[in-house]
Amino acid sequence: MLDAAAHDTLPAAPGVGYKPQHFAQITAGSGAVKWLEIHAENYMGGGGRPLAQLRHLAERFAMSVHGVGLSIGGEGPLDADHLARLKHLAGWLNPASFSEHLAWSTHDSHFYNDLLPLPYTDASLQRICDHIDQLQETIGRRMLLENPSSYLAFAESTWAEPEFLAEISRRTGCGLLLDVNNVFVSASNLEFSPQGYIDAFPLDKVGEIHLGGHDEDDDGQGRPLLIDSHGREVADPVWALLDYTLAKSGPRPVLIEWDNDVPDWPVLEAEAARAATALERIPA
């Protein structure tokens, strides 16, 4: 187990999603990057170079663990083996933060390599709360739940998304992860105000903010369709939405996500430096 007190909170500063090809540059000098995030499923093995590098980094940086495969919104029970592996990882790494998505990716014995949406109903609310209670009890720590990027809305939904997330937090005690790019993508696709969404969001529950790049397509009927791709730099309107959010929330840990077509380290560090500039404009 690593020293639990060494990096037990995320700083209100920029972080990046860690990629192994950047290990040498990060250890030589991380620049604006003050913390790192990993995808849990990449570090559930028994050893080898990836875990050795992670242990080395965790001695120097606060770490955030971001789960992408638990299917916390799924109709079936949470996978016991997956939960056990998460517990083991969280146990030895002692991350400053653990997060998962408001989404589902499993049905019966099938796993879908995507984060799929769900209707915001009383039934799904109770199911998600039950799953979060189980997860938090298993790993012995509070989790953060991330708002999704949306490409459709369900007619049967009876809750607005910010209120749905606020109620989950109230019932379970979990915190929230606010992905500002997801808000922008969803607002464009579903035609609502991103600033209005931020105004309605329970910002006091936010323990981490994410930023990422998106691509623009069309919906086949001549309207733009934004895709949360994590494969390019953060768009200027998303930076503006971050400024709007931070002005209301105060400083928060801000992560740059870049998971596809990963650039060289100087490009990624420059995005983190831009996040640092945004944070510097906000009174502590």
PDB file of C-alpha atoms in Angstrom:
ATOM      1  CA  MET A   1       0.000   0.000   0.000  1.00  0.00           C
ATOM      2  CA  LEU A   2       1.274   3.485  -0.844  1.00  0.00           C
ATOM      3  CA  ASP A   3       1.372   6.269   1.743  1.00  0.00           C
ATOM      4  CA  ALA A   4      -2.295   7.225   2.220  1.00  0.00           C
ATOM      5  CA  ALA A   5      -1.422  10.718   3.435  1.00  0.00           C
ATOM      6  CA  ALA A   6       1.049  11.627   0.702  1.00  0.00           C
ATOM      7  CA  HIS A   7      -1.460  12.741  -1.926  1.00  0.00           C
ATOM      8  CA  ASP A   8      -4.874  12.260  -0.350  1.00  0.00           C
ATOM      9  CA  THR A   9      -6.683  15.079  -2.152  1.00  0.00           C
ATOM     10  CA  LEU A  10      -6.639  16.372  -5.708  1.00  0.00           C
ATOM     11  CA  PRO A  11      -5.295  19.920  -5.934  1.00  0.00           C
ATOM     12  CA  ALA A  12      -7.398  22.642  -7.539  1.00  0.00           C
ATOM     13  CA  ALA A  13      -4.998  22.549 -10.463  1.00  0.00           C
ATOM     14  CA  PRO A  14      -4.670  20.894 -13.884  1.00  0.00           C
ATOM     15  CA  GLY A  15      -4.295  17.161 -14.324  1.00  0.00           C
ATOM     16  CA  VAL A  16      -4.125  14.916 -17.376  1.00  0.00           C
ATOM     17  CA  GLY A  17      -5.163  11.416 -18.246  1.00  0.00           C
ATOM     18  CA  TYR A  18      -1.944   9.415 -17.957  1.00  0.00           C
ATOM     19  CA  LYS A  19      -0.630   7.588 -21.026  1.00  0.00           C
ATOM     20  CA  PRO A  20       2.451   5.302 -20.741  1.00  0.00           C
ATOM     21  CA  GLN A  21       4.188   6.928 -23.722  1.00  0.00           C
ATOM     22  CA  HIS A  22       4.472  10.111 -21.628  1.00  0.00           C
ATOM     23  CA  PHE A  23       6.106   8.456 -18.607  1.00  0.00           C
ATOM     24  CA  ALA A  24       9.635   9.716 -19.274  1.00  0.00           C
ATOM     25  CA  GLN A  25       8.515  13.299 -19.959  1.00  0.00           C
ATOM     26  CA  ILE A  26       6.284  13.424 -16.871  1.00  0.00           C
ATOM     27  CA  THR A  27       9.015  12.173 -14.576  1.00  0.00           C
ATOM     28  CA  ALA A  28      11.529  14.591 -16.118  1.00  0.00           C
ATOM     29  CA  GLY A  29       9.264  17.608 -15.519  1.00  0.00           C
ATOM     30  CA  SER A  30       5.479  17.772 -15.583  1.00  0.00           C
ATOM     31  CA  GLY A  31       5.088  21.520 -16.139  1.00  0.00           C
ATOM     32  CA  ALA A  32       1.537  22.694 -15.464  1.00  0.00           C
ATOM     33  CA  VAL A  33       0.350  19.144 -14.713  1.00  0.00           C
ATOM     34  CA  LYS A  34      -0.078  18.613 -10.968  1.00  0.00           C
ATOM     35  CA  TRP A  35      -2.037  15.332 -10.819  1.00  0.00           C
ATOM     36  CA  LEU A  36      -2.809  12.315 -12.987  1.00  0.00           C
ATOM     37  CA  GLU A  37      -5.820  10.166 -13.784  1.00  0.00           C
ATOM     38  CA  ILE A  38      -5.884   6.547 -14.934  1.00  0.00           C
ATOM     39  CA  HIS A  39      -8.623   4.293 -16.267  1.00  0.00           C
ATOM     40  CA  ALA A  40      -9.136   1.596 -13.658  1.00  0.00           C
ATOM     41  CA  GLU A  41      -9.541  -1.221 -16.161  1.00  0.00           C
ATOM     42  CA  ASN A  42      -6.016  -0.657 -17.508  1.00  0.00           C
ATOM     43  CA  TYR A  43      -4.447  -1.447 -14.128  1.00  0.00           C
ATOM     44  CA  MET A  44      -6.275  -4.515 -12.865  1.00  0.00           C
ATOM     45  CA  GLY A  45      -3.497  -6.934 -13.805  1.00  0.00           C
ATOM     46  CA  GLY A  46      -1.105  -8.665 -11.468  1.00  0.00           C
ATOM     47  CA  GLY A  47       2.133  -6.804 -12.164  1.00  0.00           C
ATOM     48  CA  GLY A  48       4.583  -5.831 -14.885  1.00  0.00           C
ATOM     49  CA  ARG A  49       5.828  -2.494 -16.172  1.00  0.00           C
ATOM     50  CA  PRO A  50       2.433  -0.680 -16.140  1.00  0.00           C
ATOM     51  CA  LEU A  51       1.942  -1.243 -12.406  1.00  0.00           C
ATOM     52  CA  ALA A  52       5.598  -0.481 -11.643  1.00  0.00           C
ATOM     53  CA  GLN A  53       5.318   2.845 -13.474  1.00  0.00           C
ATOM     54  CA  LEU A  54       2.017   3.619 -11.752  1.00  0.00           C
ATOM     55  CA  ARG A  55       3.538   2.983  -8.315  1.00  0.00           C
ATOM     56  CA  HIS A  56       6.402   5.334  -9.162  1.00  0.00           C
ATOM     57  CA  LEU A  57       4.044   8.083 -10.351  1.00  0.00           C
ATOM     58  CA  ALA A  58       1.773   7.694  -7.323  1.00  0.00           C
ATOM     59  CA  GLU A  59       4.711   8.546  -5.063  1.00  0.00           C
ATOM     60  CA  ARG A  60       4.964  11.938  -6.787  1.00  0.00           C
ATOM     61  CA  PHE A  61       1.429  12.853  -7.845  1.00  0.00           C
ATOM     62  CA  ALA A  62      -2.095  12.731  -6.498  1.00  0.00           C
ATOM     63  CA  MET A  63      -3.922  10.072  -8.506  1.00  0.00           C
ATOM     64  CA  SER A  64      -7.507   9.824  -9.705  1.00  0.00           C
ATOM     65  CA  VAL A  65      -8.991   6.484 -10.758  1.00  0.00           C
ATOM     66  CA  HIS A  66     -11.687   6.706 -13.425  1.00  0.00           C
ATOM     67  CA  GLY A  67     -13.776   3.593 -13.999  1.00  0.00           C
ATOM     68  CA  VAL A  68     -15.264   2.980 -17.435  1.00  0.00           C
ATOM     69  CA  GLY A  69     -16.612  -0.573 -17.240  1.00  0.00           C
ATOM     70  CA  LEU A  70     -18.722  -1.024 -14.099  1.00  0.00           C
ATOM     71  CA  SER A  71     -22.066  -0.315 -15.845  1.00  0.00           C
ATOM     72  CA  ILE A  72     -23.409   1.498 -12.821  1.00  0.00           C
ATOM     73  CA  GLY A  73     -26.646   2.332 -14.647  1.00  0.00           C
ATOM     74  CA  GLY A  74     -27.244  -1.201 -15.896  1.00  0.00           C
ATOM     75  CA  GLU A  75     -30.393  -3.148 -15.052  1.00  0.00           C
ATOM     76  CA  GLY A  76     -28.500  -6.187 -13.781  1.00  0.00           C
ATOM     77  CA  PRO A  77     -26.401  -6.470 -10.606  1.00  0.00           C
ATOM     78  CA  LEU A  78     -22.884  -5.116 -10.525  1.00  0.00           C
ATOM     79  CA  ASP A  79     -20.244  -7.649 -11.515  1.00  0.00           C
ATOM     80  CA  ALA A  80     -18.731  -9.078  -8.318  1.00  0.00           C
ATOM     81  CA  ASP A  81     -15.360  -9.873  -9.913  1.00  0.00           C
ATOM     82  CA  HIS A  82     -15.087  -6.358 -11.330  1.00  0.00           C
ATOM     83  CA  LEU A  83     -15.927  -4.885  -7.920  1.00  0.00           C
ATOM     84  CA  ALA A  84     -13.258  -7.051  -6.286  1.00  0.00           C
ATOM     85  CA  ARG A  85     -10.619  -5.852  -8.748  1.00  0.00           C
ATOM     86  CA  LEU A  86     -11.617  -2.227  -8.161  1.00  0.00           C
ATOM     87  CA  LYS A  87     -11.350  -2.790  -4.402  1.00  0.00           C
ATOM     88  CA  HIS A  88      -7.862  -4.255  -4.787  1.00  0.00           C
ATOM     89  CA  LEU A  89      -6.667  -1.382  -6.997  1.00  0.00           C
ATOM     90  CA  ALA A  90      -8.103   1.279  -4.703  1.00  0.00           C
ATOM     91  CA  GLY A  91      -6.668  -0.538  -1.697  1.00  0.00           C
ATOM     92  CA  TRP A  92      -3.007  -0.435  -2.721  1.00  0.00           C
ATOM     93  CA  LEU A  93      -3.042   2.777  -4.783  1.00  0.00           C
ATOM     94  CA  ASN A  94      -4.968   4.949  -2.289  1.00  0.00           C
ATOM     95  CA  PRO A  95      -6.224   7.311  -5.009  1.00  0.00           C
ATOM     96  CA  ALA A  96      -7.321  10.797  -4.062  1.00  0.00           C
ATOM     97  CA  SER A  97     -10.454  10.319  -6.169  1.00  0.00           C
ATOM     98  CA  PHE A  98     -12.490   7.502  -7.711  1.00  0.00           C
ATOM     99  CA  SER A  99     -15.164   8.129 -10.343  1.00  0.00           C
ATOM    100  CA  GLU A 100     -17.583   6.315 -12.624  1.00  0.00           C
ATOM    101  CA  HIS A 101     -20.129   7.241 -15.295  1.00  0.00           C
ATOM    102  CA  LEU A 102     -23.874   7.741 -15.266  1.00  0.00           C
ATOM    103  CA  ALA A 103     -24.266   5.119 -17.987  1.00  0.00           C
ATOM    104  CA  TRP A 104     -24.578   1.395 -18.657  1.00  0.00           C
ATOM    105  CA  SER A 105     -22.494  -0.976 -20.767  1.00  0.00           C
ATOM    106  CA  THR A 106     -23.694  -4.497 -19.902  1.00  0.00           C
ATOM    107  CA  HIS A 107     -26.826  -6.550 -20.495  1.00  0.00           C
ATOM    108  CA  ASP A 108     -27.112 -10.147 -19.318  1.00  0.00           C
ATOM    109  CA  SER A 109     -23.694 -11.612 -20.214  1.00  0.00           C
ATOM    110  CA  HIS A 110     -22.933  -9.087 -22.957  1.00  0.00           C
ATOM    111  CA  PHE A 111     -20.498  -6.175 -22.593  1.00  0.00           C
ATOM    112  CA  TYR A 112     -20.755  -3.210 -24.960  1.00  0.00           C
ATOM    113  CA  ASN A 113     -17.628  -1.139 -25.457  1.00  0.00           C
ATOM    114  CA  ASP A 114     -19.500   2.115 -25.005  1.00  0.00           C
ATOM    115  CA  LEU A 115     -21.136   4.243 -22.321  1.00  0.00           C
ATOM    116  CA  LEU A 116     -24.834   4.015 -23.109  1.00  0.00           C
ATOM    117  CA  PRO A 117     -27.587   6.388 -21.930  1.00  0.00           C
ATOM    118  CA  LEU A 118     -30.520   5.602 -19.687  1.00  0.00           C
ATOM    119  CA  PRO A 119     -33.881   7.233 -18.954  1.00  0.00           C
ATOM    120  CA  TYR A 120     -34.093   9.460 -15.903  1.00  0.00           C
ATOM    121  CA  THR A 121     -36.978   7.842 -14.047  1.00  0.00           C
ATOM    122  CA  ASP A 122     -37.691   6.968 -10.423  1.00  0.00           C
ATOM    123  CA  ALA A 123     -36.909   3.318 -11.152  1.00  0.00           C
ATOM    124  CA  SER A 124     -33.514   4.023 -12.700  1.00  0.00           C
ATOM    125  CA  LEU A 125     -32.763   6.497  -9.899  1.00  0.00           C
ATOM    126  CA  GLN A 126     -33.291   3.834  -7.246  1.00  0.00           C
ATOM    127  CA  ARG A 127     -31.271   1.238  -9.162  1.00  0.00           C
ATOM    128  CA  ILE A 128     -28.320   3.611  -9.600  1.00  0.00           C
ATOM    129  CA  CYS A 129     -28.409   4.610  -5.938  1.00  0.00           C
ATOM    130  CA  ASP A 130     -28.385   0.945  -4.899  1.00  0.00           C
ATOM    131  CA  HIS A 131     -25.375   0.318  -7.157  1.00  0.00           C
ATOM    132  CA  ILE A 132     -23.508   3.347  -5.833  1.00  0.00           C
ATOM    133  CA  ASP A 133     -24.169   2.290  -2.246  1.00  0.00           C
ATOM    134  CA  GLN A 134     -22.763  -1.150  -3.070  1.00  0.00           C
ATOM    135  CA  LEU A 135     -19.706   0.287  -4.806  1.00  0.00           C
ATOM    136  CA  GLN A 136     -18.889   2.775  -2.065  1.00  0.00           C
ATOM    137  CA  GLU A 137     -19.260   0.119   0.613  1.00  0.00           C
ATOM    138  CA  THR A 138     -17.054  -2.297  -1.331  1.00  0.00           C
ATOM    139  CA  ILE A 139     -14.168   0.070  -2.053  1.00  0.00           C
ATOM    140  CA  GLY A 140     -14.472   1.908   1.250  1.00  0.00           C
ATOM    141  CA  ARG A 141     -14.475   5.397  -0.185  1.00  0.00           C
ATOM    142  CA  ARG A 142     -16.737   8.062  -1.631  1.00  0.00           C
ATOM    143  CA  MET A 143     -17.069   8.055  -5.398  1.00  0.00           C
ATOM    144  CA  LEU A 144     -17.795  10.767  -7.950  1.00  0.00           C
ATOM    145  CA  LEU A 145     -20.471  10.233 -10.621  1.00  0.00           C
ATOM    146  CA  GLU A 146     -19.936  11.807 -14.057  1.00  0.00           C
ATOM    147  CA  ASN A 147     -22.585  13.423 -16.232  1.00  0.00           C
ATOM    148  CA  PRO A 148     -22.755  11.788 -19.689  1.00  0.00           C
ATOM    149  CA  SER A 149     -22.536  13.158 -23.203  1.00  0.00           C
ATOM    150  CA  SER A 150     -25.968  12.717 -24.802  1.00  0.00           C
ATOM    151  CA  TYR A 151     -27.083  12.131 -28.358  1.00  0.00           C
ATOM    152  CA  LEU A 152     -30.759  11.467 -27.653  1.00  0.00           C
ATOM    153  CA  ALA A 153     -33.351  12.046 -24.926  1.00  0.00           C
ATOM    154  CA  PHE A 154     -35.840   9.497 -23.592  1.00  0.00           C
ATOM    155  CA  ALA A 155     -39.534  10.339 -23.747  1.00  0.00           C
ATOM    156  CA  GLU A 156     -40.096   8.490 -20.456  1.00  0.00           C
ATOM    157  CA  SER A 157     -37.611  10.620 -18.486  1.00  0.00           C
ATOM    158  CA  THR A 158     -39.278  12.492 -15.624  1.00  0.00           C
ATOM    159  CA  TRP A 159     -36.167  14.143 -14.182  1.00  0.00           C
ATOM    160  CA  ALA A 160     -33.908  16.798 -15.675  1.00  0.00           C
ATOM    161  CA  GLU A 161     -30.309  15.572 -15.653  1.00  0.00           C
ATOM    162  CA  PRO A 162     -28.875  18.091 -13.118  1.00  0.00           C
ATOM    163  CA  GLU A 163     -31.703  17.364 -10.675  1.00  0.00           C
ATOM    164  CA  PHE A 164     -31.303  13.609 -11.237  1.00  0.00           C
ATOM    165  CA  LEU A 165     -27.599  13.803 -10.367  1.00  0.00           C
ATOM    166  CA  ALA A 166     -28.307  16.041  -7.375  1.00  0.00           C
ATOM    167  CA  GLU A 167     -30.801  13.516  -6.005  1.00  0.00           C
ATOM    168  CA  ILE A 168     -28.365  10.631  -6.476  1.00  0.00           C
ATOM    169  CA  SER A 169     -25.765  12.605  -4.530  1.00  0.00           C
ATOM    170  CA  ARG A 170     -28.271  13.428  -1.779  1.00  0.00           C
ATOM    171  CA  ARG A 171     -29.359   9.804  -1.350  1.00  0.00           C
ATOM    172  CA  THR A 172     -25.955   8.122  -1.534  1.00  0.00           C
ATOM    173  CA  GLY A 173     -23.534  10.785  -0.333  1.00  0.00           C
ATOM    174  CA  CYS A 174     -21.487  10.444  -3.524  1.00  0.00           C
ATOM    175  CA  GLY A 175     -19.840  13.423  -5.106  1.00  0.00           C
ATOM    176  CA  LEU A 176     -20.114  14.492  -8.727  1.00  0.00           C
ATOM    177  CA  LEU A 177     -17.685  14.778 -11.613  1.00  0.00           C
ATOM    178  CA  LEU A 178     -18.686  17.584 -13.963  1.00  0.00           C
ATOM    179  CA  ASP A 179     -17.543  17.011 -17.542  1.00  0.00           C
ATOM    180  CA  VAL A 180     -17.868  20.452 -19.136  1.00  0.00           C
ATOM    181  CA  ASN A 181     -17.287  19.116 -22.650  1.00  0.00           C
ATOM    182  CA  ASN A 182     -20.102  16.608 -22.118  1.00  0.00           C
ATOM    183  CA  VAL A 183     -22.386  19.467 -21.113  1.00  0.00           C
ATOM    184  CA  PHE A 184     -21.476  21.372 -24.283  1.00  0.00           C
ATOM    185  CA  VAL A 185     -21.919  18.300 -26.503  1.00  0.00           C
ATOM    186  CA  SER A 186     -25.279  17.406 -24.956  1.00  0.00           C
ATOM    187  CA  ALA A 187     -26.504  21.014 -25.103  1.00  0.00           C
ATOM    188  CA  SER A 188     -25.727  21.234 -28.809  1.00  0.00           C
ATOM    189  CA  ASN A 189     -27.228  17.845 -29.655  1.00  0.00           C
ATOM    190  CA  LEU A 190     -30.379  18.250 -27.547  1.00  0.00           C
ATOM    191  CA  GLU A 191     -30.713  22.006 -28.055  1.00  0.00           C
ATOM    192  CA  PHE A 192     -30.594  23.402 -24.547  1.00  0.00           C
ATOM    193  CA  SER A 193     -28.505  26.124 -22.913  1.00  0.00           C
ATOM    194  CA  PRO A 194     -25.175  24.879 -21.529  1.00  0.00           C
ATOM    195  CA  GLN A 195     -25.045  27.856 -19.180  1.00  0.00           C
ATOM    196  CA  GLY A 196     -28.547  27.020 -17.953  1.00  0.00           C
ATOM    197  CA  TYR A 197     -27.395  23.450 -17.257  1.00  0.00           C
ATOM    198  CA  ILE A 198     -24.451  24.761 -15.206  1.00  0.00           C
ATOM    199  CA  ASP A 199     -26.797  27.118 -13.337  1.00  0.00           C
ATOM    200  CA  ALA A 200     -28.944  24.113 -12.334  1.00  0.00           C
ATOM    201  CA  PHE A 201     -26.039  21.815 -11.472  1.00  0.00           C
ATOM    202  CA  PRO A 202     -25.174  21.181  -7.780  1.00  0.00           C
ATOM    203  CA  LEU A 203     -21.688  22.657  -8.057  1.00  0.00           C
ATOM    204  CA  ASP A 204     -21.068  22.258  -4.332  1.00  0.00           C
ATOM    205  CA  LYS A 205     -20.923  18.475  -4.923  1.00  0.00           C
ATOM    206  CA  VAL A 206     -18.301  18.670  -7.680  1.00  0.00           C
ATOM    207  CA  GLY A 207     -14.962  17.111  -6.780  1.00  0.00           C
ATOM    208  CA  GLU A 208     -13.453  17.099 -10.266  1.00  0.00           C
ATOM    209  CA  ILE A 209     -14.006  18.784 -13.641  1.00  0.00           C
ATOM    210  CA  HIS A 210     -13.193  17.165 -16.990  1.00  0.00           C
ATOM    211  CA  LEU A 211     -12.394  18.773 -20.330  1.00  0.00           C
ATOM    212  CA  GLY A 212     -11.905  16.996 -23.642  1.00  0.00           C
ATOM    213  CA  GLY A 213     -12.100  17.450 -27.369  1.00  0.00           C
ATOM    214  CA  HIS A 214     -15.093  16.685 -29.553  1.00  0.00           C
ATOM    215  CA  ASP A 215     -15.714  16.127 -33.246  1.00  0.00           C
ATOM    216  CA  GLU A 216     -18.517  17.555 -35.357  1.00  0.00           C
ATOM    217  CA  ASP A 217     -20.623  15.383 -37.639  1.00  0.00           C
ATOM    218  CA  ASP A 218     -24.206  15.705 -38.849  1.00  0.00           C
ATOM    219  CA  ASP A 219     -27.318  13.806 -37.870  1.00  0.00           C
ATOM    220  CA  GLY A 220     -28.243  12.867 -41.431  1.00  0.00           C
ATOM    221  CA  GLN A 221     -30.873  15.597 -41.584  1.00  0.00           C
ATOM    222  CA  GLY A 222     -28.575  18.577 -41.938  1.00  0.00           C
ATOM    223  CA  ARG A 223     -28.185  19.386 -38.241  1.00  0.00           C
ATOM    224  CA  PRO A 224     -24.817  19.269 -36.461  1.00  0.00           C
ATOM    225  CA  LEU A 225     -24.097  16.305 -34.228  1.00  0.00           C
ATOM    226  CA  LEU A 226     -21.235  16.638 -31.766  1.00  0.00           C
ATOM    227  CA  ILE A 227     -19.308  13.498 -30.755  1.00  0.00           C
ATOM    228  CA  ASP A 228     -17.394  13.302 -27.483  1.00  0.00           C
ATOM    229  CA  SER A 229     -14.267  11.837 -29.077  1.00  0.00           C
ATOM    230  CA  HIS A 230     -11.426  12.719 -26.650  1.00  0.00           C
ATOM    231  CA  GLY A 231      -9.249  12.875 -29.741  1.00  0.00           C
ATOM    232  CA  ARG A 232      -8.300  16.517 -30.153  1.00  0.00           C
ATOM    233  CA  GLU A 233      -7.725  19.790 -28.319  1.00  0.00           C
ATOM    234  CA  VAL A 234     -10.488  21.368 -26.227  1.00  0.00           C
ATOM    235  CA  ALA A 235     -12.675  23.668 -28.350  1.00  0.00           C
ATOM    236  CA  ASP A 236     -12.795  27.400 -27.589  1.00  0.00           C
ATOM    237  CA  PRO A 237     -16.520  27.379 -26.649  1.00  0.00           C
ATOM    238  CA  VAL A 238     -15.789  24.644 -24.098  1.00  0.00           C
ATOM    239  CA  TRP A 239     -13.012  26.755 -22.578  1.00  0.00           C
ATOM    240  CA  ALA A 240     -15.520  29.595 -22.325  1.00  0.00           C
ATOM    241  CA  LEU A 241     -17.984  27.275 -20.590  1.00  0.00           C
ATOM    242  CA  LEU A 242     -15.219  26.269 -18.163  1.00  0.00           C
ATOM    243  CA  ASP A 243     -14.680  29.951 -17.336  1.00  0.00           C
ATOM    244  CA  TYR A 244     -18.419  30.316 -16.716  1.00  0.00           C
ATOM    245  CA  THR A 245     -18.407  27.227 -14.481  1.00  0.00           C
ATOM    246  CA  LEU A 246     -15.350  28.169 -12.429  1.00  0.00           C
ATOM    247  CA  ALA A 247     -16.728  31.667 -11.843  1.00  0.00           C
ATOM    248  CA  LYS A 248     -19.692  29.994 -10.114  1.00  0.00           C
ATOM    249  CA  SER A 249     -17.971  27.025  -8.473  1.00  0.00           C
ATOM    250  CA  GLY A 250     -14.602  28.412  -7.499  1.00  0.00           C
ATOM    251  CA  PRO A 251     -11.352  26.534  -8.226  1.00  0.00           C
ATOM    252  CA  ARG A 252     -11.627  22.792  -8.769  1.00  0.00           C
ATOM    253  CA  PRO A 253      -9.291  20.046 -10.021  1.00  0.00           C
ATOM    254  CA  VAL A 254      -9.490  20.237 -13.839  1.00  0.00           C
ATOM    255  CA  LEU A 255      -8.543  17.253 -15.997  1.00  0.00           C
ATOM    256  CA  ILE A 256      -7.604  17.258 -19.679  1.00  0.00           C
ATOM    257  CA  GLU A 257      -8.829  14.024 -21.305  1.00  0.00           C
ATOM    258  CA  TRP A 258      -7.123  12.988 -24.556  1.00  0.00           C
ATOM    259  CA  ASP A 259      -7.613   9.256 -25.145  1.00  0.00           C
ATOM    260  CA  ASN A 260      -7.566   8.882 -28.944  1.00  0.00           C
ATOM    261  CA  ASP A 261      -4.907  10.091 -31.387  1.00  0.00           C
ATOM    262  CA  VAL A 262      -2.866  10.941 -28.296  1.00  0.00           C
ATOM    263  CA  PRO A 263      -0.430  13.791 -29.021  1.00  0.00           C
ATOM    264  CA  ASP A 264       3.152  14.283 -27.936  1.00  0.00           C
ATOM    265  CA  TRP A 265       3.603  15.455 -24.368  1.00  0.00           C
ATOM    266  CA  PRO A 266       4.206  19.166 -25.148  1.00  0.00           C
ATOM    267  CA  VAL A 267       0.780  19.405 -26.834  1.00  0.00           C
ATOM    268  CA  LEU A 268      -0.979  17.819 -23.878  1.00  0.00           C
ATOM    269  CA  GLU A 269       0.961  19.885 -21.351  1.00  0.00           C
ATOM    270  CA  ALA A 270       0.017  23.056 -23.258  1.00  0.00           C
ATOM    271  CA  GLU A 271      -3.681  22.177 -22.803  1.00  0.00           C
ATOM    272  CA  ALA A 272      -3.011  21.752 -19.078  1.00  0.00           C
ATOM    273  CA  ALA A 273      -1.251  25.133 -19.029  1.00  0.00           C
ATOM    274  CA  ARG A 274      -4.356  26.704 -20.550  1.00  0.00           C
ATOM    275  CA  ALA A 275      -6.426  25.144 -17.755  1.00  0.00           C
ATOM    276  CA  ALA A 276      -3.966  26.582 -15.243  1.00  0.00           C
ATOM    277  CA  THR A 277      -4.525  30.046 -16.730  1.00  0.00           C
ATOM    278  CA  ALA A 278      -8.295  29.618 -16.384  1.00  0.00           C
ATOM    279  CA  LEU A 279      -7.894  28.610 -12.737  1.00  0.00           C
ATOM    280  CA  GLU A 280      -5.589  31.542 -12.006  1.00  0.00           C
ATOM    281  CA  ARG A 281      -8.372  33.941 -12.990  1.00  0.00           C
ATOM    282  CA  ILE A 282     -10.638  32.574 -10.236  1.00  0.00           C
ATOM    283  CA  PRO A 283     -10.311  33.812  -6.640  1.00  0.00           C
ATOM    284  CA  ALA A 284      -9.445  30.973  -4.248  1.00  0.00           C
TER     285      ALA A 284
END
